Amino acid sequence: MDYRKKTVVASVAGLTLEGMDIMFISFAMSMIIAEFQIDMAAGGLISSITNLGMLAGGVIFGILADKFGRVRIFTYTILLFAVGTALTGLAQNIEQVYLFRFIAGLGAGGEYGIGMALVAEAWPKNKQGRASSYVSVGAQYGVILAALLSAMILPSWGWRGLFFVGLAPVIFAFIVRKKLDESPEWLASQKKKQLIKKQGKLKQLFATPKIALTTFALAIMATVQIAGYNGLMIWLPSMLQQSQGLSVSSSALWTISTAAGMIAGMLTFGQFMDRFGMKRSYGIFLAASAVAVFLYSFASGSTGLLIGGAIVGFFSNGMFAGYGALISKYYSVEIRSTATNTIFNFGRALGGLSPILVGYILQHANVTVAMTYLALLYCISFIAMISLQKGNGKKEEINTLPKAV
C-alpha cells in the first residue's frame, strides 16, 4: 500500500471510531436520561460538552501537530479518545458523564484535523476533494456500526456496554497509525527555519482582514454543518421511536438508510468539488439541503421516512466530505493542522449547541419548527460561502501565509 492510501486508511479508521462514538450517545440517550433522571436539554448537553472538548483538543493538538509532527501527536489523541470512551461506561452520575465525554472530545477533536492535514499533504490538489470524501465517509461507517451494535447490545447489556465495546477498535486505530510515516511535506517544512518560527501560531488565522474574513466564513460553514448533522442525528432516532412508534431496531434501520444517503452524498460531493470547484458544489448542496430538510418534516410512513432520510442525508451531510480539502486549500503547511482543527472544531463546539436547542424545540413546539430552524441554518451557510474570495476554476486557494524562498 502506497503512502497516499495509508493516509486515507488510517484517517478513515479514526473518523469511523469518532462517528460510532457520537452515535452511541444518540442511541443511548433515552437510557441515560432515564437512569440519571434528567430532562432532554440536559441530555443534549452531553453532546455539547463533547464538542467543547473537541474545540479545546482541536486547538491544542493542532498546534502540537504543526510543531512536532502529524503522526506522533495523532497517537496521543487516539489514546485520550480511548480513555474517555471507556470511562463513559463507568460514569456514576451525569456530572461524570459530562467529564468523560469532554475527555473523549479532546482526543476526537485533535484526531480530525491531523488526519485531514495528512491526506491533504499526500494527495495532489486536483484530487483532494475525492480524497477528503473517502476519509469523511468513515464517519458514516461509524454511524452504521453504531446502529448495528446498539440494536444488539442495548437490549441485553444496556448503554454502558456500548462504550466498553467502543474501546477495542480505538486501540486498533492506534496500532494502524503507528505504521504510518510522517508527512513528507511537513518534514520538508522543518528544514526551513523561517517556516519553523511561524508554526502553530493561532493568530495567523487572523493575520490580515482578508485572512480573518476567510477564517470567519469557514467557521460559520463548519458550524452549520455540525449543527445540522447533530440536530438530525442526535434527536431523530429518539423522536421516531416516540412519534412514529418505532422500536430501537426500526430506528436503527432509519439511521442506516440515512447514513447510506450520506455516504453516497459524500462520494458524489468529492467528485463535484474536484470537477466543478468549491463554490458551485457548495451552492448546489446547500440550497438542496435547505429544501430537503424542510420538506422532510412532512414525511410520513415507514417508506417516506426511509427515502426522505436518505435524500436529506445525501445533501446535508454530503458537504461534510469537502471541509478537509476546503480548509486545507486556504492555509499552507506550517499552519494547516492548526487551521483545520481550530476552524472545524469551533464549528463543532458552537454547532454542538444545536441538540440543546432542537431538544427544547421538540419539547415546546413540533418537528416542523425544528426542521425549519435547520433549513434556515443552511441558508446562512450559503451566504457565508458566497463571502469567500472568488477562485479561478479549480484553483481556488489563496496564499494566506508567505511561502519559503
CSV table of C-alpha atoms in Angstrom, one decimal:
chain,number,residue,atom,x,y,z
A,1,MET,CA,0.0,0.0,0.0
A,2,ASP,CA,1.5,3.4,-1.0
A,3,TYR,CA,1.7,6.4,1.3
A,4,ARG,CA,-1.4,8.1,-0.1
A,5,LYS,CA,-3.6,5.1,0.5
A,6,LYS,CA,-2.1,4.7,4.0
A,7,THR,CA,-3.1,8.2,5.0
A,8,VAL,CA,-6.7,7.6,3.8
A,9,VAL,CA,-7.0,4.2,5.5
A,10,ALA,CA,-5.6,5.5,8.8
A,11,SER,CA,-7.7,8.6,8.8
A,12,VAL,CA,-10.8,6.7,7.8
A,13,ALA,CA,-10.3,4.3,10.8
A,14,GLY,CA,-10.0,7.3,13.2
A,15,LEU,CA,-13.1,9.0,11.8
A,16,THR,CA,-15.1,5.7,11.8
A,17,LEU,CA,-14.5,5.4,15.6
A,18,GLU,CA,-15.4,9.0,16.2
A,19,GLY,CA,-18.7,8.7,14.2
A,20,MET,CA,-19.5,5.5,16.1
A,21,ASP,CA,-18.9,7.1,19.4
A,22,ILE,CA,-21.1,10.1,18.7
A,23,MET,CA,-24.0,7.8,17.6
A,24,PHE,CA,-23.6,5.7,20.8
A,25,ILE,CA,-24.8,8.8,22.7
A,26,SER,CA,-27.7,9.1,20.3
A,27,PHE,CA,-28.9,5.6,20.8
A,28,ALA,CA,-28.2,5.5,24.5
A,29,MET,CA,-29.7,8.9,25.2
A,30,SER,CA,-33.1,7.7,26.4
A,31,MET,CA,-31.5,5.2,28.7
A,32,ILE,CA,-29.1,7.8,30.1
A,33,ILE,CA,-31.9,10.3,30.6
A,34,ALA,CA,-33.9,7.7,32.5
A,35,GLU,CA,-31.1,6.4,34.7
A,36,PHE,CA,-29.9,9.8,35.8
A,37,GLN,CA,-33.4,11.4,35.8
A,38,ILE,CA,-32.5,14.4,33.7
A,39,ASP,CA,-34.6,16.3,31.1
A,40,MET,CA,-34.0,16.4,27.3
A,41,ALA,CA,-32.0,19.7,27.4
A,42,ALA,CA,-29.6,18.2,30.0
A,43,GLY,CA,-29.3,15.1,27.7
A,44,GLY,CA,-28.4,17.3,24.8
A,45,LEU,CA,-25.7,19.0,26.9
A,46,ILE,CA,-23.8,15.6,26.7
A,47,SER,CA,-23.1,16.2,23.0
A,48,SER,CA,-22.5,19.9,23.5
A,49,ILE,CA,-19.8,19.3,26.2
A,50,THR,CA,-18.2,16.6,23.9
A,51,ASN,CA,-18.0,19.3,21.2
A,52,LEU,CA,-16.5,21.8,23.6
A,53,GLY,CA,-13.8,19.2,24.3
A,54,MET,CA,-13.3,18.8,20.6
A,55,LEU,CA,-12.7,22.5,20.2
A,56,ALA,CA,-10.1,22.5,23.0
A,57,GLY,CA,-8.5,19.4,21.7
A,58,GLY,CA,-8.5,20.7,18.2
A,59,VAL,CA,-6.6,23.8,19.1
A,60,ILE,CA,-4.2,22.2,21.4
A,61,PHE,CA,-3.3,19.1,19.3
A,62,GLY,CA,-3.5,21.1,16.0
A,63,ILE,CA,-0.7,23.4,17.3
A,64,LEU,CA,1.3,20.5,18.6
A,65,ALA,CA,0.9,18.5,15.3
A,66,ASP,CA,2.2,21.5,13.3
A,67,LYS,CA,5.1,21.8,15.7
A,68,PHE,CA,6.1,18.2,16.5
A,69,GLY,CA,4.6,16.2,13.6
A,70,ARG,CA,1.3,14.7,12.5
A,71,VAL,CA,1.7,11.0,13.3
A,72,ARG,CA,3.2,11.3,16.7
A,73,ILE,CA,0.5,13.7,18.0
A,74,PHE,CA,-2.2,11.6,16.4
A,75,THR,CA,-1.3,8.6,18.5
A,76,TYR,CA,-1.7,10.7,21.7
A,77,THR,CA,-5.2,11.8,20.5
A,78,ILE,CA,-6.3,8.2,19.9
A,79,LEU,CA,-5.2,7.1,23.4
A,80,LEU,CA,-7.0,10.1,25.0
A,81,PHE,CA,-10.1,9.3,23.0
A,82,ALA,CA,-9.9,5.6,24.1
A,83,VAL,CA,-9.7,6.6,27.8
A,84,GLY,CA,-12.7,9.0,27.6
A,85,THR,CA,-14.8,6.4,25.7
A,86,ALA,CA,-14.1,3.6,28.3
A,87,LEU,CA,-14.6,5.9,31.3
A,88,THR,CA,-18.0,7.0,30.0
A,89,GLY,CA,-19.3,3.4,30.6
A,90,LEU,CA,-18.2,3.7,34.2
A,91,ALA,CA,-19.9,7.0,35.0
A,92,GLN,CA,-22.0,7.0,38.2
A,93,ASN,CA,-23.8,10.3,37.7
A,94,ILE,CA,-24.5,12.8,34.9
A,95,GLU,CA,-21.6,15.1,36.0
A,96,GLN,CA,-19.1,12.2,35.4
A,97,VAL,CA,-20.7,11.6,32.0
A,98,TYR,CA,-20.1,15.3,31.1
A,99,LEU,CA,-16.4,15.0,32.3
A,100,PHE,CA,-15.6,11.8,30.5
A,101,ARG,CA,-17.3,13.0,27.3
A,102,PHE,CA,-15.1,16.1,27.5
A,103,ILE,CA,-12.0,13.9,27.7
A,104,ALA,CA,-13.2,11.9,24.8
A,105,GLY,CA,-13.8,15.1,22.9
A,106,LEU,CA,-10.3,16.3,23.5
A,107,GLY,CA,-8.9,13.3,21.7
A,108,ALA,CA,-11.5,13.3,18.9
A,109,GLY,CA,-11.0,17.0,18.2
A,110,GLY,CA,-7.3,16.5,17.7
A,111,GLU,CA,-7.7,13.5,15.5
A,112,TYR,CA,-9.8,15.0,12.8
A,113,GLY,CA,-7.6,17.9,11.7
A,114,ILE,CA,-4.4,15.9,11.9
A,115,GLY,CA,-5.9,13.2,9.7
A,116,MET,CA,-7.2,15.7,7.2
A,117,ALA,CA,-3.9,17.5,7.1
A,118,LEU,CA,-2.1,14.3,6.3
A,119,VAL,CA,-4.4,13.5,3.5
A,120,ALA,CA,-4.2,17.0,2.0
A,121,GLU,CA,-0.4,16.8,2.1
A,122,ALA,CA,-0.3,13.4,0.5
A,123,TRP,CA,-2.7,14.0,-2.4
A,124,PRO,CA,-2.4,16.4,-5.4
A,125,LYS,CA,-4.7,19.4,-5.4
A,126,ASN,CA,-6.9,18.2,-8.2
A,127,LYS,CA,-7.7,15.0,-6.2
A,128,GLN,CA,-8.0,16.4,-2.7
A,129,GLY,CA,-11.8,16.7,-2.9
A,130,ARG,CA,-12.3,13.0,-3.6
A,131,ALA,CA,-9.6,12.0,-1.1
A,132,SER,CA,-11.3,14.1,1.6
A,133,SER,CA,-14.6,12.4,0.7
A,134,TYR,CA,-13.1,9.0,1.2
A,135,VAL,CA,-12.0,10.0,4.7
A,136,SER,CA,-15.3,11.7,5.6
A,137,VAL,CA,-17.3,8.6,4.6
A,138,GLY,CA,-15.6,6.9,7.6
A,139,ALA,CA,-17.9,8.8,10.0
A,140,GLN,CA,-20.9,7.2,8.3
A,141,TYR,CA,-19.3,3.8,8.6
A,142,GLY,CA,-19.2,4.6,12.3
A,143,VAL,CA,-22.9,5.5,12.2
A,144,ILE,CA,-23.8,2.2,10.6
A,145,LEU,CA,-21.6,0.3,13.0
A,146,ALA,CA,-23.1,2.1,16.0
A,147,ALA,CA,-26.7,1.4,14.8
A,148,LEU,CA,-25.9,-2.4,14.4
A,149,LEU,CA,-24.1,-2.6,17.8
A,150,SER,CA,-26.8,-0.6,19.5
A,151,ALA,CA,-29.5,-3.0,18.3
A,152,MET,CA,-27.6,-5.9,19.5
A,153,ILE,CA,-26.1,-4.6,22.8
A,154,LEU,CA,-28.7,-2.1,24.3
A,155,PRO,CA,-31.4,-4.7,25.0
A,156,SER,CA,-29.0,-7.0,26.8
A,157,TRP,CA,-26.1,-5.1,28.2
A,158,GLY,CA,-27.5,-1.6,28.4
A,159,TRP,CA,-25.9,1.7,27.4
A,160,ARG,CA,-22.7,1.1,29.4
A,161,GLY,CA,-21.9,-1.9,27.3
A,162,LEU,CA,-21.7,0.2,24.2
A,163,PHE,CA,-18.9,2.3,25.5
A,164,PHE,CA,-16.9,-0.7,26.7
A,165,VAL,CA,-17.2,-2.3,23.2
A,166,GLY,CA,-16.1,1.0,21.7
A,167,LEU,CA,-12.7,0.7,23.3
A,168,ALA,CA,-11.4,-2.2,21.2
A,169,PRO,CA,-11.4,-0.6,17.7
A,170,VAL,CA,-9.8,2.6,19.2
A,171,ILE,CA,-6.8,0.5,20.2
A,172,PHE,CA,-6.8,-1.0,16.7
A,173,ALA,CA,-6.7,2.5,15.1
A,174,PHE,CA,-3.7,3.4,17.3
A,175,ILE,CA,-1.8,0.3,16.0
A,176,VAL,CA,-2.6,1.2,12.4
A,177,ARG,CA,-1.4,4.7,12.8
A,178,LYS,CA,1.9,3.6,14.3
A,179,LYS,CA,2.7,2.1,10.9
A,180,LEU,CA,2.3,5.4,9.1
A,181,ASP,CA,5.3,7.6,8.3
A,182,GLU,CA,5.3,11.3,8.9
A,183,SER,CA,4.1,13.7,6.2
A,184,PRO,CA,6.8,14.4,3.6
A,185,GLU,CA,5.6,18.0,3.2
A,186,TRP,CA,5.7,18.6,6.9
A,187,LEU,CA,9.2,17.1,7.1
A,188,ALA,CA,10.3,19.4,4.3
A,189,SER,CA,9.0,22.4,6.1
A,190,GLN,CA,11.1,21.6,9.2
A,191,LYS,CA,14.2,22.1,7.2
A,192,LYS,CA,13.3,25.8,6.6
A,193,LYS,CA,13.9,27.8,9.7
A,194,GLN,CA,11.9,30.7,8.5
A,195,LEU,CA,8.8,28.4,8.5
A,196,ILE,CA,9.5,26.8,11.8
A,197,LYS,CA,9.2,30.2,13.5
A,198,LYS,CA,5.8,30.6,12.1
A,199,GLN,CA,4.4,27.2,13.1
A,200,GLY,CA,1.5,26.7,15.4
A,201,LYS,CA,0.6,30.4,15.7
A,202,LEU,CA,-3.2,30.6,16.2
A,203,LYS,CA,-3.1,34.4,15.5
A,204,GLN,CA,-2.0,33.6,11.9
A,205,LEU,CA,-5.7,32.7,11.2
A,206,PHE,CA,-6.4,36.4,11.6
A,207,ALA,CA,-3.2,37.9,10.3
A,208,THR,CA,-4.9,40.2,7.9
A,209,PRO,CA,-8.5,41.3,7.3
A,210,LYS,CA,-8.7,39.1,4.3
A,211,ILE,CA,-7.5,36.1,6.1
A,212,ALA,CA,-9.7,36.9,9.1
A,213,LEU,CA,-12.8,37.1,6.8
A,214,THR,CA,-11.9,33.7,5.3
A,215,THR,CA,-11.5,32.2,8.7
A,216,PHE,CA,-14.8,33.5,10.0
A,217,ALA,CA,-16.7,32.4,6.9
A,218,LEU,CA,-15.2,28.9,7.0
A,219,ALA,CA,-16.1,28.8,10.8
A,220,ILE,CA,-19.7,29.7,10.0
A,221,MET,CA,-19.9,27.0,7.4
A,222,ALA,CA,-18.4,24.4,9.7
A,223,THR,CA,-20.8,25.5,12.5
A,224,VAL,CA,-23.8,25.0,10.3
A,225,GLN,CA,-22.5,21.6,9.1
A,226,ILE,CA,-22.2,20.3,12.6
A,227,ALA,CA,-25.4,22.0,13.9
A,228,GLY,CA,-27.4,20.4,11.0
A,229,TYR,CA,-25.8,17.0,11.5
A,230,ASN,CA,-26.2,16.9,15.3
A,231,GLY,CA,-29.7,18.3,15.1
A,232,LEU,CA,-30.7,15.5,12.7
A,233,MET,CA,-28.8,12.5,14.0
A,234,ILE,CA,-28.8,13.1,17.8
A,235,TRP,CA,-32.5,13.5,18.2
A,236,LEU,CA,-34.3,12.0,15.2
A,237,PRO,CA,-33.8,8.3,16.3
A,238,SER,CA,-35.4,9.0,19.7
A,239,MET,CA,-38.0,11.2,18.1
A,240,LEU,CA,-39.0,8.5,15.6
A,241,GLN,CA,-39.2,5.9,18.5
A,242,GLN,CA,-41.7,8.2,20.2
A,243,SER,CA,-43.7,9.9,17.5
A,244,GLN,CA,-43.8,7.0,15.0
A,245,GLY,CA,-43.8,4.2,17.5
A,246,LEU,CA,-40.7,2.7,16.1
A,247,SER,CA,-38.6,0.2,18.0
A,248,VAL,CA,-34.9,0.5,18.6
A,249,SER,CA,-34.3,-1.9,15.7
A,250,SER,CA,-36.6,0.1,13.4
A,251,SER,CA,-35.0,3.4,14.2
A,252,ALA,CA,-31.6,1.8,13.6
A,253,LEU,CA,-32.9,0.9,10.1
A,254,TRP,CA,-33.8,4.6,9.6
A,255,THR,CA,-30.3,5.5,10.7
A,256,ILE,CA,-28.6,3.1,8.4
A,257,SER,CA,-30.8,4.4,5.5
A,258,THR,CA,-29.8,8.0,6.3
A,259,ALA,CA,-26.2,7.1,6.7
A,260,ALA,CA,-26.3,5.3,3.3
A,261,GLY,CA,-27.6,8.5,1.7
A,262,MET,CA,-24.8,10.4,3.5
A,263,ILE,CA,-22.1,8.1,2.1
A,264,ALA,CA,-23.5,8.5,-1.5
A,265,GLY,CA,-23.6,12.2,-1.0
A,266,MET,CA,-20.1,12.4,0.3
A,267,LEU,CA,-18.6,10.4,-2.6
A,268,THR,CA,-20.6,12.5,-5.1
A,269,PHE,CA,-19.6,15.8,-3.5
A,270,GLY,CA,-15.9,14.9,-3.6
A,271,GLN,CA,-16.2,14.3,-7.3
A,272,PHE,CA,-18.2,17.6,-7.7
A,273,MET,CA,-15.6,19.6,-5.8
A,274,ASP,CA,-12.7,18.3,-7.9
A,275,ARG,CA,-14.6,18.8,-11.2
A,276,PHE,CA,-16.7,21.9,-10.7
A,277,GLY,CA,-15.0,23.8,-7.9
A,278,MET,CA,-15.9,24.7,-4.4
A,279,LYS,CA,-18.4,27.5,-4.8
A,280,ARG,CA,-20.6,25.8,-7.3
A,281,SER,CA,-20.6,22.5,-5.4
A,282,TYR,CA,-21.4,24.0,-2.1
A,283,GLY,CA,-24.0,26.3,-3.6
A,284,ILE,CA,-25.9,23.3,-5.1
A,285,PHE,CA,-25.7,21.2,-2.0
A,286,LEU,CA,-26.6,24.0,0.5
A,287,ALA,CA,-29.7,25.0,-1.4
A,288,ALA,CA,-30.8,21.4,-1.8
A,289,SER,CA,-30.2,20.8,1.9
A,290,ALA,CA,-32.4,23.7,2.9
A,291,VAL,CA,-35.3,22.4,0.7
A,292,ALA,CA,-34.9,18.7,1.6
A,293,VAL,CA,-34.7,19.3,5.4
A,294,PHE,CA,-37.8,21.5,5.4
A,295,LEU,CA,-39.8,19.1,3.2
A,296,TYR,CA,-38.8,16.1,5.4
A,297,SER,CA,-40.9,17.5,8.3
A,298,PHE,CA,-44.0,16.5,6.2
A,299,ALA,CA,-42.8,12.9,5.5
A,300,SER,CA,-44.9,10.1,6.9
A,301,GLY,CA,-45.0,6.3,6.8
A,302,SER,CA,-42.0,4.0,7.0
A,303,THR,CA,-41.2,4.2,3.3
A,304,GLY,CA,-41.4,8.0,3.3
A,305,LEU,CA,-39.2,8.3,6.3
A,306,LEU,CA,-36.6,5.9,4.9
A,307,ILE,CA,-36.4,7.5,1.4
A,308,GLY,CA,-36.7,11.1,2.8
A,309,GLY,CA,-33.9,10.4,5.4
A,310,ALA,CA,-31.6,9.1,2.6
A,311,ILE,CA,-32.3,12.2,0.5
A,312,VAL,CA,-31.7,14.6,3.4
A,313,GLY,CA,-28.5,12.7,4.3
A,314,PHE,CA,-27.3,12.9,0.7
A,315,PHE,CA,-27.4,16.7,0.6
A,316,SER,CA,-27.0,17.9,4.2
A,317,ASN,CA,-24.1,15.7,5.1
A,318,GLY,CA,-22.6,15.1,1.6
A,319,MET,CA,-20.9,18.5,2.1
A,320,PHE,CA,-19.0,17.2,5.1
A,321,ALA,CA,-16.7,15.5,2.6
A,322,GLY,CA,-15.4,18.8,1.3
A,323,TYR,CA,-14.3,20.5,4.5
A,324,GLY,CA,-11.0,18.9,4.9
A,325,ALA,CA,-10.0,19.8,1.4
A,326,LEU,CA,-11.7,23.2,1.6
A,327,ILE,CA,-9.9,24.4,4.7
A,328,SER,CA,-6.6,22.9,3.6
A,329,LYS,CA,-6.7,24.9,0.3
A,330,TYR,CA,-6.8,28.2,2.2
A,331,TYR,CA,-3.9,27.5,4.6
A,332,SER,CA,-0.3,26.4,3.9
A,333,VAL,CA,1.6,23.5,5.6
A,334,GLU,CA,3.0,25.3,8.6
A,335,ILE,CA,-0.4,26.3,9.9
A,336,ARG,CA,-2.7,23.7,8.2
A,337,SER,CA,-3.3,21.3,11.1
A,338,THR,CA,-4.0,24.2,13.4
A,339,ALA,CA,-6.3,25.8,10.9
A,340,THR,CA,-8.3,22.7,10.2
A,341,ASN,CA,-8.6,21.7,13.8
A,342,THR,CA,-9.5,25.2,15.1
A,343,ILE,CA,-12.0,26.1,12.4
A,344,PHE,CA,-13.8,22.8,12.2
A,345,ASN,CA,-13.8,22.2,16.0
A,346,PHE,CA,-15.1,25.7,16.6
A,347,GLY,CA,-17.9,24.6,14.4
A,348,ARG,CA,-18.3,21.5,16.5
A,349,ALA,CA,-18.4,23.5,19.7
A,350,LEU,CA,-20.9,26.1,18.5
A,351,GLY,CA,-22.9,23.8,16.3
A,352,GLY,CA,-22.8,21.3,19.1
A,353,LEU,CA,-25.2,23.5,21.0
A,354,SER,CA,-27.8,22.6,18.4
A,355,PRO,CA,-29.0,19.4,20.2
A,356,ILE,CA,-29.9,21.6,23.2
A,357,LEU,CA,-32.0,23.9,21.0
A,358,VAL,CA,-33.6,21.1,19.0
A,359,GLY,CA,-34.4,19.3,22.2
A,360,TYR,CA,-36.1,22.5,23.5
A,361,ILE,CA,-38.0,23.0,20.3
A,362,LEU,CA,-39.2,19.4,20.3
A,363,GLN,CA,-40.3,19.7,23.9
A,364,HIS,CA,-42.2,23.0,23.4
A,365,ALA,CA,-43.2,23.1,19.7
A,366,ASN,CA,-43.1,20.4,17.0
A,367,VAL,CA,-41.0,18.7,14.3
A,368,THR,CA,-41.9,21.2,11.6
A,369,VAL,CA,-40.5,24.1,13.6
A,370,ALA,CA,-37.3,22.1,14.4
A,371,MET,CA,-36.8,21.3,10.7
A,372,THR,CA,-37.5,24.9,9.7
A,373,TYR,CA,-34.7,26.0,12.1
A,374,LEU,CA,-32.3,23.5,10.5
A,375,ALA,CA,-33.3,24.6,6.9
A,376,LEU,CA,-32.6,28.3,7.8
A,377,LEU,CA,-29.1,27.3,9.0
A,378,TYR,CA,-28.2,26.1,5.5
A,379,CYS,CA,-29.3,29.4,4.1
A,380,ILE,CA,-26.9,31.2,6.5
A,381,SER,CA,-24.1,28.9,5.4
A,382,PHE,CA,-24.9,29.7,1.8
A,383,ILE,CA,-24.3,33.4,2.5
A,384,ALA,CA,-21.0,32.7,4.3
A,385,MET,CA,-19.9,30.6,1.3
A,386,ILE,CA,-20.5,33.4,-1.1
A,387,SER,CA,-18.4,35.7,1.0
A,388,LEU,CA,-15.3,33.6,0.4
A,389,GLN,CA,-12.9,35.1,-2.1
A,390,LYS,CA,-13.7,34.0,-5.6
A,391,GLY,CA,-11.4,31.4,-7.0
A,392,ASN,CA,-10.2,30.7,-10.5
A,393,GLY,CA,-11.7,27.4,-11.6
A,394,LYS,CA,-10.4,24.5,-9.6
A,395,LYS,CA,-7.5,26.6,-8.2
A,396,GLU,CA,-9.5,28.4,-5.5
A,397,GLU,CA,-6.8,28.5,-2.8
A,398,ILE,CA,-5.3,31.8,-1.6
A,399,ASN,CA,-1.9,32.1,-0.1
A,400,THR,CA,-2.7,33.1,3.5
A,401,LEU,CA,1.0,32.8,4.5
A,402,PRO,CA,4.2,33.6,2.9
A,403,LYS,CA,6.0,30.8,1.1
A,404,ALA,CA,9.5,29.8,1.7
A,405,VAL,CA,12.0,31.2,-0.8
